[in-house]
PDB file of C-alpha atoms and ligand atoms in Angstrom:
ATOM      1  CA  MET A   1       0.000   0.000   0.000  1.00  0.00           C
ATOM      2  CA  SER A   2       1.409   3.447  -0.906  1.00  0.00           C
ATOM      3  CA  ALA A   3       2.354   6.041   1.760  1.00  0.00           C
ATOM      4  CA  GLY A   4      -0.465   7.941   3.440  1.00  0.00           C
ATOM      5  CA  LYS A   5      -3.191   5.452   2.623  1.00  0.00           C
ATOM      6  CA  ARG A   6      -4.935   4.048   5.629  1.00  0.00           C
ATOM      7  CA  GLY A   7      -6.538   0.710   6.236  1.00  0.00           C
ATOM      8  CA  ALA A   8     -10.235   0.159   6.863  1.00  0.00           C
ATOM      9  CA  LEU A   9     -11.945  -0.628  10.165  1.00  0.00           C
ATOM     10  CA  ILE A  10     -14.383  -3.447   9.429  1.00  0.00           C
ATOM     11  CA  ILE A  11     -16.650  -4.878  12.124  1.00  0.00           C
ATOM     12  CA  PHE A  12     -18.778  -8.017  12.342  1.00  0.00           C
ATOM     13  CA  GLU A  13     -21.821  -7.811  14.611  1.00  0.00           C
ATOM     14  CA  GLY A  14     -24.779  -9.997  15.367  1.00  0.00           C
ATOM     15  CA  CYS A  15     -26.327 -12.334  17.903  1.00  0.00           C
ATOM     16  CA  ASP A  16     -24.616 -15.420  19.262  1.00  0.00           C
ATOM     17  CA  ARG A  17     -23.753 -18.069  16.692  1.00  0.00           C
ATOM     18  CA  SER A  18     -24.640 -15.790  13.777  1.00  0.00           C
ATOM     19  CA  GLY A  19     -21.316 -16.651  12.132  1.00  0.00           C
ATOM     20  CA  LYS A  20     -19.213 -13.593  12.974  1.00  0.00           C
ATOM     21  CA  THR A  21     -16.040 -15.497  13.815  1.00  0.00           C
ATOM     22  CA  THR A  22     -16.409 -17.745  10.749  1.00  0.00           C
ATOM     23  CA  GLN A  23     -16.946 -14.792   8.415  1.00  0.00           C
ATOM     24  CA  SER A  24     -14.301 -12.541   9.915  1.00  0.00           C
ATOM     25  CA  ARG A  25     -11.678 -15.290   9.542  1.00  0.00           C
ATOM     26  CA  LEU A  26     -12.696 -15.901   5.929  1.00  0.00           C
ATOM     27  CA  LEU A  27     -12.502 -12.186   5.148  1.00  0.00           C
ATOM     28  CA  VAL A  28      -9.023 -11.883   6.658  1.00  0.00           C
ATOM     29  CA  LYS A  29      -7.861 -14.858   4.607  1.00  0.00           C
ATOM     30  CA  HIS A  30      -9.419 -13.432   1.448  1.00  0.00           C
ATOM     31  CA  LEU A  31      -7.883  -9.969   1.815  1.00  0.00           C
ATOM     32  CA  LYS A  32      -4.488 -11.489   2.638  1.00  0.00           C
ATOM     33  CA  SER A  33      -4.699 -13.571  -0.524  1.00  0.00           C
ATOM     34  CA  LYS A  34      -5.016 -10.276  -2.439  1.00  0.00           C
ATOM     35  CA  GLY A  35      -1.700  -9.159  -0.929  1.00  0.00           C
ATOM     36  CA  LEU A  36      -3.283  -6.630   1.451  1.00  0.00           C
ATOM     37  CA  SER A  37      -2.093  -5.858   4.959  1.00  0.00           C
ATOM     38  CA  VAL A  38      -4.851  -7.114   7.245  1.00  0.00           C
ATOM     39  CA  LEU A  39      -5.189  -8.171  10.885  1.00  0.00           C
ATOM     40  CA  ALA A  40      -7.923  -9.911  12.837  1.00  0.00           C
ATOM     41  CA  MET A  41      -9.124  -8.636  16.220  1.00  0.00           C
ATOM     42  CA  ASN A  42     -11.956  -9.515  18.503  1.00  0.00           C
ATOM     43  CA  PHE A  43     -13.797  -8.005  21.438  1.00  0.00           C
ATOM     44  CA  PRO A  44     -13.844  -8.861  24.215  1.00  0.00           C
ATOM     45  CA  GLU A  45     -10.046  -9.123  23.950  1.00  0.00           C
ATOM     46  CA  ARG A  46      -9.689 -11.608  26.783  1.00  0.00           C
ATOM     47  CA  SER A  47      -5.900 -11.523  27.383  1.00  0.00           C
ATOM     48  CA  SER A  48      -5.580  -8.141  29.153  1.00  0.00           C
ATOM     49  CA  SER A  49      -6.312  -7.850  32.881  1.00  0.00           C
ATOM     50  CA  ILE A  50      -9.682  -6.253  32.080  1.00  0.00           C
ATOM     51  CA  GLY A  51     -10.271  -8.999  29.497  1.00  0.00           C
ATOM     52  CA  GLN A  52      -9.627 -11.670  32.112  1.00  0.00           C
ATOM     53  CA  VAL A  53     -12.299 -10.217  34.393  1.00  0.00           C
ATOM     54  CA  ILE A  54     -14.718 -10.182  31.434  1.00  0.00           C
ATOM     55  CA  ASN A  55     -13.856 -13.799  30.679  1.00  0.00           C
ATOM     56  CA  SER A  56     -14.590 -14.854  34.279  1.00  0.00           C
ATOM     57  CA  TYR A  57     -17.913 -13.038  34.063  1.00  0.00           C
ATOM     58  CA  LEU A  58     -18.900 -14.654  30.755  1.00  0.00           C
ATOM     59  CA  THR A  59     -17.998 -18.129  31.902  1.00  0.00           C
ATOM     60  CA  ASN A  60     -20.196 -17.585  34.966  1.00  0.00           C
ATOM     61  CA  SER A  61     -17.363 -17.870  37.474  1.00  0.00           C
ATOM     62  CA  LYS A  62     -17.701 -14.209  38.523  1.00  0.00           C
ATOM     63  CA  ASP A  63     -20.747 -12.019  39.093  1.00  0.00           C
ATOM     64  CA  LEU A  64     -20.743  -8.248  38.618  1.00  0.00           C
ATOM     65  CA  PRO A  65     -23.440  -5.547  38.528  1.00  0.00           C
ATOM     66  CA  ASP A  66     -24.737  -4.960  34.964  1.00  0.00           C
ATOM     67  CA  GLU A  67     -23.350  -1.401  34.914  1.00  0.00           C
ATOM     68  CA  VAL A  68     -19.886  -2.535  35.986  1.00  0.00           C
ATOM     69  CA  ILE A  69     -19.496  -5.256  33.347  1.00  0.00           C
ATOM     70  CA  HIS A  70     -20.834  -2.845  30.722  1.00  0.00           C
ATOM     71  CA  LEU A  71     -18.100  -0.320  31.532  1.00  0.00           C
ATOM     72  CA  MET A  72     -15.474  -3.073  31.559  1.00  0.00           C
ATOM     73  CA  PHE A  73     -16.419  -4.164  28.021  1.00  0.00           C
ATOM     74  CA  SER A  74     -16.103  -0.522  26.964  1.00  0.00           C
ATOM     75  CA  ALA A  75     -12.784  -0.064  28.786  1.00  0.00           C
ATOM     76  CA  ASN A  76     -11.528  -3.183  26.998  1.00  0.00           C
ATOM     77  CA  ARG A  77     -12.104  -1.387  23.683  1.00  0.00           C
ATOM     78  CA  TRP A  78     -10.584   1.883  24.914  1.00  0.00           C
ATOM     79  CA  GLU A  79      -7.411   0.132  26.084  1.00  0.00           C
ATOM     80  CA  HIS A  80      -6.805  -1.020  22.488  1.00  0.00           C
ATOM     81  CA  MET A  81      -7.736   2.174  20.599  1.00  0.00           C
ATOM     82  CA  ASN A  82      -4.266   3.737  20.268  1.00  0.00           C
ATOM     83  CA  GLN A  83      -2.936   0.505  18.820  1.00  0.00           C
ATOM     84  CA  VAL A  84      -5.914   0.210  16.441  1.00  0.00           C
ATOM     85  CA  LYS A  85      -5.470   3.787  15.214  1.00  0.00           C
ATOM     86  CA  GLN A  86      -1.750   3.276  14.665  1.00  0.00           C
ATOM     87  CA  GLN A  87      -2.343   0.120  12.631  1.00  0.00           C
ATOM     88  CA  LEU A  88      -4.997   1.794  10.469  1.00  0.00           C
ATOM     89  CA  LEU A  89      -2.693   4.755   9.799  1.00  0.00           C
ATOM     90  CA  GLU A  90       0.091   2.353   8.813  1.00  0.00           C
ATOM     91  CA  GLY A  91      -2.214   1.012   6.104  1.00  0.00           C
ATOM     92  CA  THR A  92      -3.399  -2.161   7.822  1.00  0.00           C
ATOM     93  CA  THR A  93      -7.055  -3.118   7.537  1.00  0.00           C
ATOM     94  CA  LEU A  94      -8.552  -4.449  10.773  1.00  0.00           C
ATOM     95  CA  VAL A  95     -11.311  -7.036  10.719  1.00  0.00           C
ATOM     96  CA  VAL A  96     -12.944  -6.966  14.141  1.00  0.00           C
ATOM     97  CA  ASP A  97     -15.246  -9.607  15.599  1.00  0.00           C
ATOM     98  CA  ARG A  98     -17.759  -7.606  17.770  1.00  0.00           C
ATOM     99  CA  TYR A  99     -17.401  -3.940  18.848  1.00  0.00           C
ATOM    100  CA  SER A 100     -19.342  -1.163  20.614  1.00  0.00           C
ATOM    101  CA  TYR A 101     -22.668  -2.330  19.207  1.00  0.00           C
ATOM    102  CA  SER A 102     -22.434  -5.657  21.043  1.00  0.00           C
ATOM    103  CA  GLY A 103     -21.687  -3.616  24.137  1.00  0.00           C
ATOM    104  CA  VAL A 104     -24.863  -1.585  23.717  1.00  0.00           C
ATOM    105  CA  ALA A 105     -27.059  -4.458  22.507  1.00  0.00           C
ATOM    106  CA  TYR A 106     -26.322  -6.925  25.326  1.00  0.00           C
ATOM    107  CA  SER A 107     -26.550  -4.344  28.117  1.00  0.00           C
ATOM    108  CA  ALA A 108     -29.679  -2.643  26.756  1.00  0.00           C
ATOM    109  CA  ALA A 109     -31.245  -6.119  26.374  1.00  0.00           C
ATOM    110  CA  LYS A 110     -30.754  -6.543  30.139  1.00  0.00           C
ATOM    111  CA  GLY A 111     -32.757  -3.361  30.699  1.00  0.00           C
ATOM    112  CA  LEU A 112     -30.078  -0.670  30.967  1.00  0.00           C
ATOM    113  CA  ASP A 113     -30.887   2.643  29.271  1.00  0.00           C
ATOM    114  CA  PHE A 114     -29.826   2.718  25.597  1.00  0.00           C
ATOM    115  CA  ASP A 115     -28.255   6.207  25.736  1.00  0.00           C
ATOM    116  CA  TRP A 116     -26.443   5.400  28.981  1.00  0.00           C
ATOM    117  CA  CYS A 117     -25.040   2.277  27.282  1.00  0.00           C
ATOM    118  CA  TYR A 118     -23.888   4.231  24.227  1.00  0.00           C
ATOM    119  CA  ALA A 119     -22.206   7.067  26.159  1.00  0.00           C
ATOM    120  CA  PRO A 120     -18.853   5.386  26.986  1.00  0.00           C
ATOM    121  CA  GLU A 121     -18.525   4.257  23.343  1.00  0.00           C
ATOM    122  CA  ARG A 122     -18.531   7.845  22.036  1.00  0.00           C
ATOM    123  CA  GLY A 123     -15.048   8.863  20.939  1.00  0.00           C
ATOM    124  CA  LEU A 124     -13.946   5.358  19.983  1.00  0.00           C
ATOM    125  CA  LEU A 125     -12.952   4.954  16.323  1.00  0.00           C
ATOM    126  CA  LYS A 126     -15.917   4.774  13.989  1.00  0.00           C
ATOM    127  CA  PRO A 127     -16.025   1.715  11.749  1.00  0.00           C
ATOM    128  CA  ASP A 128     -15.930   2.136   7.978  1.00  0.00           C
ATOM    129  CA  ALA A 129     -18.297  -0.804   7.630  1.00  0.00           C
ATOM    130  CA  VAL A 130     -20.323  -3.035   9.936  1.00  0.00           C
ATOM    131  CA  PHE A 131     -21.493  -6.411   8.673  1.00  0.00           C
ATOM    132  CA  TYR A 132     -24.595  -7.238  10.686  1.00  0.00           C
ATOM    133  CA  LEU A 133     -25.279 -10.969  10.452  1.00  0.00           C
ATOM    134  CA  ARG A 134     -28.969 -11.110  11.194  1.00  0.00           C
ATOM    135  CA  ALA A 135     -31.000 -14.264  11.798  1.00  0.00           C
ATOM    136  CA  PRO A 136     -34.541 -14.144  10.413  1.00  0.00           C
ATOM    137  CA  ALA A 137     -35.881 -15.504  13.748  1.00  0.00           C
ATOM    138  CA  ALA A 138     -34.407 -15.578  17.266  1.00  0.00           C
ATOM    139  CA  ASP A 139     -34.349 -19.384  17.496  1.00  0.00           C
ATOM    140  CA  ASP A 140     -32.792 -19.945  14.025  1.00  0.00           C
ATOM    141  CA  LEU A 141     -29.267 -20.155  15.429  1.00  0.00           C
ATOM    142  CA  ALA A 142     -29.993 -22.177  18.584  1.00  0.00           C
ATOM    143  CA  ASN A 143     -29.041 -25.494  16.954  1.00  0.00           C
ATOM    144  CA  ARG A 144     -25.572 -24.273  15.913  1.00  0.00           C
ATOM    145  CA  GLY A 145     -22.446 -25.579  17.664  1.00  0.00           C
ATOM    146  CA  GLN A 146     -21.883 -24.889  21.380  1.00  0.00           C
ATOM    147  CA  TYR A 147     -24.973 -22.689  21.749  1.00  0.00           C
ATOM    148  CA  GLY A 148     -25.934 -22.164  25.387  1.00  0.00           C
ATOM    149  CA  GLU A 149     -22.547 -22.513  27.053  1.00  0.00           C
ATOM    150  CA  GLU A 150     -21.991 -18.882  28.036  1.00  0.00           C
ATOM    151  CA  ARG A 151     -24.042 -16.498  30.125  1.00  0.00           C
ATOM    152  CA  TYR A 152     -26.113 -14.797  27.395  1.00  0.00           C
ATOM    153  CA  GLU A 153     -26.881 -17.734  25.110  1.00  0.00           C
ATOM    154  CA  LYS A 154     -30.601 -18.113  25.747  1.00  0.00           C
ATOM    155  CA  VAL A 155     -33.139 -17.763  22.942  1.00  0.00           C
ATOM    156  CA  GLU A 156     -35.406 -15.251  24.672  1.00  0.00           C
ATOM    157  CA  PHE A 157     -32.505 -12.994  25.612  1.00  0.00           C
ATOM    158  CA  GLN A 158     -31.044 -13.217  22.098  1.00  0.00           C
ATOM    159  CA  GLY A 159     -34.386 -11.982  20.730  1.00  0.00           C
ATOM    160  CA  ARG A 160     -34.032  -8.820  22.827  1.00  0.00           C
ATOM    161  CA  VAL A 161     -30.413  -8.400  21.741  1.00  0.00           C
ATOM    162  CA  ALA A 162     -31.517  -8.690  18.087  1.00  0.00           C
ATOM    163  CA  LYS A 163     -34.071  -5.905  18.584  1.00  0.00           C
ATOM    164  CA  VAL A 164     -31.360  -3.535  19.805  1.00  0.00           C
ATOM    165  CA  PHE A 165     -29.091  -4.447  16.866  1.00  0.00           C
ATOM    166  CA  ASP A 166     -32.038  -3.790  14.516  1.00  0.00           C
ATOM    167  CA  LYS A 167     -32.566  -0.363  16.073  1.00  0.00           C
ATOM    168  CA  ILE A 168     -28.886   0.564  15.703  1.00  0.00           C
ATOM    169  CA  CYS A 169     -28.831  -0.799  12.151  1.00  0.00           C
ATOM    170  CA  SER A 170     -31.666   1.466  11.060  1.00  0.00           C
ATOM    171  CA  LYS A 171     -30.008   4.499  12.697  1.00  0.00           C
ATOM    172  CA  GLU A 172     -26.554   3.785  11.244  1.00  0.00           C
ATOM    173  CA  ALA A 173     -27.723   2.573   7.832  1.00  0.00           C
ATOM    174  CA  SER A 174     -25.063   4.518   5.896  1.00  0.00           C
ATOM    175  CA  TYR A 175     -22.267   2.107   6.877  1.00  0.00           C
ATOM    176  CA  TRP A 176     -24.153  -0.960   8.161  1.00  0.00           C
ATOM    177  CA  HIS A 177     -24.666  -3.904   5.838  1.00  0.00           C
ATOM    178  CA  GLN A 178     -27.405  -6.236   7.014  1.00  0.00           C
ATOM    179  CA  LEU A 179     -26.929  -9.796   5.760  1.00  0.00           C
ATOM    180  CA  ASP A 180     -29.140 -12.843   6.264  1.00  0.00           C
ATOM    181  CA  ALA A 181     -27.162 -15.052   8.672  1.00  0.00           C
ATOM    182  CA  SER A 182     -29.134 -18.173   7.694  1.00  0.00           C
ATOM    183  CA  GLN A 183     -27.435 -18.297   4.286  1.00  0.00           C
ATOM    184  CA  SER A 184     -24.578 -20.698   3.614  1.00  0.00           C
ATOM    185  CA  VAL A 185     -21.084 -19.779   4.775  1.00  0.00           C
ATOM    186  CA  ASP A 186     -19.941 -19.440   1.149  1.00  0.00           C
ATOM    187  CA  ASP A 187     -22.831 -17.221   0.043  1.00  0.00           C
ATOM    188  CA  LEU A 188     -22.301 -14.902   2.986  1.00  0.00           C
ATOM    189  CA  HIS A 189     -18.572 -14.749   2.352  1.00  0.00           C
ATOM    190  CA  ALA A 190     -19.085 -13.826  -1.304  1.00  0.00           C
ATOM    191  CA  GLN A 191     -21.251 -10.845  -0.295  1.00  0.00           C
ATOM    192  CA  VAL A 192     -18.882  -9.731   2.462  1.00  0.00           C
ATOM    193  CA  ALA A 193     -15.811 -10.007   0.221  1.00  0.00           C
ATOM    194  CA  GLY A 194     -17.476  -8.008  -2.546  1.00  0.00           C
ATOM    195  CA  ILE A 195     -18.445  -5.150  -0.221  1.00  0.00           C
ATOM    196  CA  ALA A 196     -15.034  -5.113   1.510  1.00  0.00           C
ATOM    197  CA  GLU A 197     -13.121  -4.991  -1.762  1.00  0.00           C
ATOM    198  CA  GLU A 198     -15.106  -1.951  -2.876  1.00  0.00           C
ATOM    199  CA  LEU A 199     -14.697  -0.285   0.505  1.00  0.00           C
ATOM    200  CA  LEU A 200     -10.906  -0.393   0.883  1.00  0.00           C
ATOM    201  CA  PRO A 201      -9.928   1.988  -1.936  1.00  0.00           C
ATOM    202  CA  LYS A 202     -12.809   4.322  -1.016  1.00  0.00           C
ATOM    203  CA  VAL A 203     -11.667   4.901   2.580  1.00  0.00           C
ATOM    204  CA  ALA A 204      -7.903   4.870   1.932  1.00  0.00           C
ATOM    205  CA  ASN A 205      -7.674   8.677   1.781  1.00  0.00           C
ATOM    206  CA  GLN A 206     -10.471   9.514   4.207  1.00  0.00           C
ATOM    207  CA  PRO A 207      -9.829  10.694   7.777  1.00  0.00           C
ATOM    208  CA  ILE A 208     -10.616   8.255  10.560  1.00  0.00           C
ATOM    209  CA  ASP A 209     -13.869   9.278  12.213  1.00  0.00           C
ATOM    210  CA  LYS A 210     -15.023   8.818  15.811  1.00  0.00           C
ATOM    211  CA  LEU A 211     -18.272   7.459  17.200  1.00  0.00           C
ATOM    212  CA  SER A 212     -20.534  10.342  18.211  1.00  0.00           C
TER     213      SER A 212
HETATM  214  N1  Z5A B 301     -20.415  -9.008  24.781  1.00  0.00           N
HETATM  215  C1  Z5A B 301     -21.011  -8.004  25.552  1.00  0.00           C
HETATM  216  O1  Z5A B 301     -21.909  -8.259  26.337  1.00  0.00           O
HETATM  217  N2  Z5A B 301     -20.546  -6.727  25.446  1.00  0.00           N
HETATM  218  C2  Z5A B 301     -19.532  -6.385  24.592  1.00  0.00           C
HETATM  219  O2  Z5A B 301     -19.131  -5.214  24.531  1.00  0.00           O
HETATM  220  C3  Z5A B 301     -18.961  -7.433  23.785  1.00  0.00           C
HETATM  221  C4  Z5A B 301     -19.427  -8.717  23.924  1.00  0.00           C
HETATM  222  C5  Z5A B 301     -17.843  -7.109  22.838  1.00  0.00           C
HETATM  223  C6  Z5A B 301     -18.895 -13.316  24.154  1.00  0.00           C
HETATM  224  O3  Z5A B 301     -18.660 -12.888  22.846  1.00  0.00           O
HETATM  225  C7  Z5A B 301     -20.064 -12.574  24.739  1.00  0.00           C
HETATM  226  O4  Z5A B 301     -19.709 -11.221  25.063  1.00  0.00           O
HETATM  227  C8  Z5A B 301     -21.237 -12.425  23.818  1.00  0.00           C
HETATM  228  C9  Z5A B 301     -21.590 -10.949  23.811  1.00  0.00           C
HETATM  229  C10 Z5A B 301     -20.867 -10.397  24.949  1.00  0.00           C
HETATM  230  N3  Z5A B 301     -22.371 -13.113  24.333  1.00  0.00           N
HETATM  231  N4  Z5A B 301     -22.415 -14.257  24.705  1.00  0.00           N
HETATM  232  N5  Z5A B 301     -22.429 -15.305  25.113  1.00  0.00           N
HETATM  233  P1  Z5A B 301     -17.865 -13.783  21.810  1.00  0.00           P
HETATM  234  O5  Z5A B 301     -17.733 -12.969  20.566  1.00  0.00           O
HETATM  235  O6  Z5A B 301     -16.632 -14.277  22.447  1.00  0.00           O
HETATM  236  O7  Z5A B 301     -18.867 -15.008  21.537  1.00  0.00           O
HETATM  237  P2  Z5A B 301     -18.414 -16.368  20.781  1.00  0.00           P
HETATM  238  O8  Z5A B 301     -18.207 -17.380  21.802  1.00  0.00           O
HETATM  239  O9  Z5A B 301     -17.385 -16.109  19.734  1.00  0.00           O
HETATM  240  O10 Z5A B 301     -19.674 -16.843  20.000  1.00  0.00           O
HETATM  241  P3  Z5A B 301     -20.461 -16.080  18.971  1.00  0.00           P
HETATM  242  O11 Z5A B 301     -19.813 -14.802  18.663  1.00  0.00           O
HETATM  243  O12 Z5A B 301     -21.775 -16.013  19.529  1.00  0.00           O
HETATM  244  O13 Z5A B 301     -20.506 -16.956  17.652  1.00  0.00           O
HETATM  245  P4  Z5A B 301     -20.211 -16.408  16.147  1.00  0.00           P
HETATM  246  O14 Z5A B 301     -18.799 -15.968  16.115  1.00  0.00           O
HETATM  247  O15 Z5A B 301     -21.204 -15.434  15.710  1.00  0.00           O
HETATM  248  O16 Z5A B 301     -20.425 -17.680  15.273  1.00  0.00           O
HETATM  249  P5  Z5A B 301     -19.327 -18.732  14.714  1.00  0.00           P
HETATM  250  O17 Z5A B 301     -18.422 -19.155  15.819  1.00  0.00           O
HETATM  251  O18 Z5A B 301     -18.743 -18.245  13.465  1.00  0.00           O
HETATM  252  O19 Z5A B 301     -20.331 -19.904  14.327  1.00  0.00           O
HETATM  253  C11 Z5A B 301     -21.084 -20.593  15.313  1.00  0.00           C
HETATM  254  C12 Z5A B 301     -21.382 -22.028  14.840  1.00  0.00           C
HETATM  255  O20 Z5A B 301     -22.214 -21.988  13.675  1.00  0.00           O
HETATM  256  C13 Z5A B 301     -20.144 -22.837  14.430  1.00  0.00           C
HETATM  257  O21 Z5A B 301     -20.378 -24.169  14.742  1.00  0.00           O
HETATM  258  C14 Z5A B 301     -20.069 -22.614  12.911  1.00  0.00           C
HETATM  259  O22 Z5A B 301     -19.438 -23.666  12.252  1.00  0.00           O
HETATM  260  C15 Z5A B 301     -21.557 -22.563  12.543  1.00  0.00           C
HETATM  261  N6  Z5A B 301     -21.829 -21.657  11.407  1.00  0.00           N
HETATM  262  C16 Z5A B 301     -21.234 -20.482  11.109  1.00  0.00           C
HETATM  263  N7  Z5A B 301     -21.761 -19.925  10.003  1.00  0.00           N
HETATM  264  C17 Z5A B 301     -22.737 -20.760   9.587  1.00  0.00           C
HETATM  265  C18 Z5A B 301     -23.656 -20.744   8.475  1.00  0.00           C
HETATM  266  N8  Z5A B 301     -23.684 -19.711   7.605  1.00  0.00           N
HETATM  267  N9  Z5A B 301     -24.519 -21.761   8.352  1.00  0.00           N
HETATM  268  C19 Z5A B 301     -24.524 -22.797   9.257  1.00  0.00           C
HETATM  269  N10 Z5A B 301     -23.658 -22.889  10.321  1.00  0.00           N
HETATM  270  C20 Z5A B 301     -22.781 -21.884  10.481  1.00  0.00           C
HETATM  271 MG1   MG B 302     -17.519 -15.603  17.716  1.00  0.00          MG
END
């Protein structure tokens, strides 16, 4: 990539088992095969000290008030933002498995106020594209591998999470791409790859924006 051109910040969002990890890995592989500089990331990033607390919470070995775990998920993104910005400016595209929208969707689904949930996300880097893998019905994904092992993986709760994602998707329609998660892995990947390939040259000379 020539000097001064930045990479893109690409996010995968959606309910549990919607295929985010599968699709983000495929996209990284695809972009690498085109000779592009690309890195995978995921949130929560469980290796930091904050990430380890989040991991204990998710695996049900630790309990925390809803507000506290919400702010920890957000802090986990903030602690990585300088590194993310640096990588983008160096021309590396980042493909990120979950971001601020998961933070808002899961906490608002528990009953916390939507605007309160969004507030600590403001100022984080704004994605260039969000791929929202959306299941047509809340129980469509319940028969996929390992469903139900972590704290939030219950059909009724996932339905509420999906409603919050839908609300954000309609508000942020300019850079959100809603895709039907019940399609085959290959069909989804073809759509994602097509959109990402168009996106990269478009954003290369644009400033990096912040969530507002
Ligand atoms: N959380 C939060 O509360 N606040 C925050 O700020 C953030 C997260 C960032 C852990 O996240 C939890 O943290 C999560 C939200 C909360 N809730 N829970 N529980 P995580 O990202 O670590 O969750 P995960 O364990 O990676 O699972 P996942 O993300 O739910 O799954 P996925 O990545 O979307 O799906 P997958 O692993 O790619 O696929 C799941 C299975 O389906 C697997 O067997 C695949 O082979 C299969 N699959 C994938 N695609 C397809 C298609 N197209 N057809 C059929 N089968 C498929
Ligand atoms: Mg995943």
